[in-house]
Coordinates of C-alpha atoms in Angstrom, one line a residue:
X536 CA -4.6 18.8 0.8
X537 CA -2.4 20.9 2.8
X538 CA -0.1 23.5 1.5
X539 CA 1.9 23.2 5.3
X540 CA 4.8 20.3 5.7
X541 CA 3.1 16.9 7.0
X542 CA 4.7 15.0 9.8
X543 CA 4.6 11.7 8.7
X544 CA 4.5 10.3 12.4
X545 CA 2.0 12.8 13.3
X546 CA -0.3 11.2 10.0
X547 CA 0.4 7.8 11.1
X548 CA -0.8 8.6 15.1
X549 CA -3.8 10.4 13.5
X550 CA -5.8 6.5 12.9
X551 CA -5.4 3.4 14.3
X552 CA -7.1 1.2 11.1
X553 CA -5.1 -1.3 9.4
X554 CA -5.1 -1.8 5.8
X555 CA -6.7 1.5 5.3
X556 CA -4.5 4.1 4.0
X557 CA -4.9 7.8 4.2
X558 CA -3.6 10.4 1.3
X559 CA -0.9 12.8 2.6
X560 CA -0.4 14.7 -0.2
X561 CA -0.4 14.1 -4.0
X562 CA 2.1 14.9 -6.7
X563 CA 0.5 15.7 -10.1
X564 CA -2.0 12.5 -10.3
X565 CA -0.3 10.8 -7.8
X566 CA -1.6 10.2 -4.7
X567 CA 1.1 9.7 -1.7
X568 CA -0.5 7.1 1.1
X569 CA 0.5 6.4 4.4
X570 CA -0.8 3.2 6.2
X571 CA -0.7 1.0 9.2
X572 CA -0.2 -2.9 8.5
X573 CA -0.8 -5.9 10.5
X574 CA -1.5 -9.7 8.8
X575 CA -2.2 -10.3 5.0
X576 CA -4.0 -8.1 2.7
X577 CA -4.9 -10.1 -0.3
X578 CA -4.0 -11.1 -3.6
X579 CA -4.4 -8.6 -6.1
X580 CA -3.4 -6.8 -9.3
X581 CA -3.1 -3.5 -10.7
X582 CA -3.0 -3.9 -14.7
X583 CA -2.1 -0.4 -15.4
X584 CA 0.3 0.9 -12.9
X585 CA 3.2 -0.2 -10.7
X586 CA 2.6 0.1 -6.9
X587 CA 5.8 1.6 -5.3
X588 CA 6.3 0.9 -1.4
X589 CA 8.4 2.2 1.5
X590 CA 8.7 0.9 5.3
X591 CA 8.6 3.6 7.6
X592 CA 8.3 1.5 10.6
X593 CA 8.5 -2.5 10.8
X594 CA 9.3 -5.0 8.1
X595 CA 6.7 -6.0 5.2
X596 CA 6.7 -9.0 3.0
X597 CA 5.2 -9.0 -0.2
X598 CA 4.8 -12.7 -2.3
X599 CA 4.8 -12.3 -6.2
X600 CA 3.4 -14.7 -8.7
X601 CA 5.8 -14.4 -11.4
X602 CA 6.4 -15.6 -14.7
X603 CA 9.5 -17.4 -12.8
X604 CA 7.0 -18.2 -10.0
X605 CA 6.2 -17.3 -6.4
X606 CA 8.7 -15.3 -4.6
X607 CA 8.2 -13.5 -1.6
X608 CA 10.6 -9.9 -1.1
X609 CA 11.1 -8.7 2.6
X610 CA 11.4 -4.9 3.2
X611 CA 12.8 -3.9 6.4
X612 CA 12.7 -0.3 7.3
X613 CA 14.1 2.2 5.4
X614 CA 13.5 -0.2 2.0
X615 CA 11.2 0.8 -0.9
X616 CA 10.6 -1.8 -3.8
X617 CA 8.6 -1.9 -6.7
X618 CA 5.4 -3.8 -8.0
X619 CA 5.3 -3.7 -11.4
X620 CA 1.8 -3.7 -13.3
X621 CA 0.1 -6.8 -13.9
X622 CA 2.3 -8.7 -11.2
X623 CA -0.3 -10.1 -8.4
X624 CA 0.9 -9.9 -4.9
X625 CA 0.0 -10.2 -1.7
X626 CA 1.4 -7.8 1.0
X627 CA 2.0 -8.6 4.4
X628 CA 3.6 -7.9 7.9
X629 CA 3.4 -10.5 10.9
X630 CA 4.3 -8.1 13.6
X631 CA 3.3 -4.5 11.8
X632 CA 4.6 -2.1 9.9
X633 CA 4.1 1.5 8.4
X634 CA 3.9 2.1 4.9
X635 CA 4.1 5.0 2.8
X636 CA 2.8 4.4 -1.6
X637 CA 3.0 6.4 -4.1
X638 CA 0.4 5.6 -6.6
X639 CA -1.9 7.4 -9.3
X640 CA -5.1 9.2 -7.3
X641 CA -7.9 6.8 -7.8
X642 CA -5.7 3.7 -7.3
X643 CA -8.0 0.8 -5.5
X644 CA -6.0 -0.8 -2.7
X645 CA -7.6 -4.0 -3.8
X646 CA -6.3 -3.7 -7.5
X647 CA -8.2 -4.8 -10.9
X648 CA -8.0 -8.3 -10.2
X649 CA -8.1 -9.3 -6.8
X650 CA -9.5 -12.4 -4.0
X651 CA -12.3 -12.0 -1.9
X652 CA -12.4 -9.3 -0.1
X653 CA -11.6 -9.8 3.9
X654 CA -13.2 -7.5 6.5
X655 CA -9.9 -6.7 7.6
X656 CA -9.1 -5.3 4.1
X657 CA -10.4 -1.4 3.3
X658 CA -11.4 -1.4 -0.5
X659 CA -10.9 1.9 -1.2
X660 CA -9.0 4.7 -2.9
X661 CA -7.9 6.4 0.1
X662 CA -9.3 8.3 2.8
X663 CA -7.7 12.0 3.2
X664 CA -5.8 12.7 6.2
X665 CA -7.7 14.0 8.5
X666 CA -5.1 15.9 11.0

């Protein structure tokens, strides 16, 4: 990890992969991941930690099964919203987006629990930024 500041834009330009996010920085035993979006990810859960999200660029949906039921948040940029544990969801973005999370190091991006795994979908803890 770099002790220097990290353009975020600069991070982003540095990979062209969706669904396949890199590790910026961390914060104690948190890991802070930027990626690039495009389509669906998959249904999944994390059962012991939340999953926080923010849209740097584009807009990103993200369905919930609920107790209440399915429910689908939209997060244009500038928004950040909350998974909490043990809720599945499904992120998504027709057009694209840029994410950062913020997530304890080791996180899977495919959860716990999750569907089969697409090709489109990296399964992994997160790649460190190489720029």
């Amino acid at each position: 990890m770099s002790n220097e500041p990290i353009a975020l834009g600069k991070a982003l330009a540095s990979f062209d992969a969706f669904w396949s996010p890199r590790i910026v920085t961390r914060v104690n035993d948190y890991d802070v991941r930027v990626a690039k979006v495009r389509g669906d990810h998959l249904w999944h859960v994390h059962d012991e930690t939340d999953e926080f999200f923010l849209v740097l660029e584009g807009e990103l949906s993200i369905s919930l099964r609920e107790p209440a039921g399915e429910r689908t948040v939209r997060l244009p940029q500038g928004t950040v919203f909350t998974v909490p544990r043990g809720t599945e969801h499904k992120p998504s973005s027709a057009a694209g987006a840029a994410i950062l999370m913020f997530e304890p190091t080791g996180t899977p991006t495919v959860g716990d629990r999750h569907d089969e795994i697409p090709d489109h979908v990296d399964a992994t803890t997160g790649h460190v930024l190489d720029c």
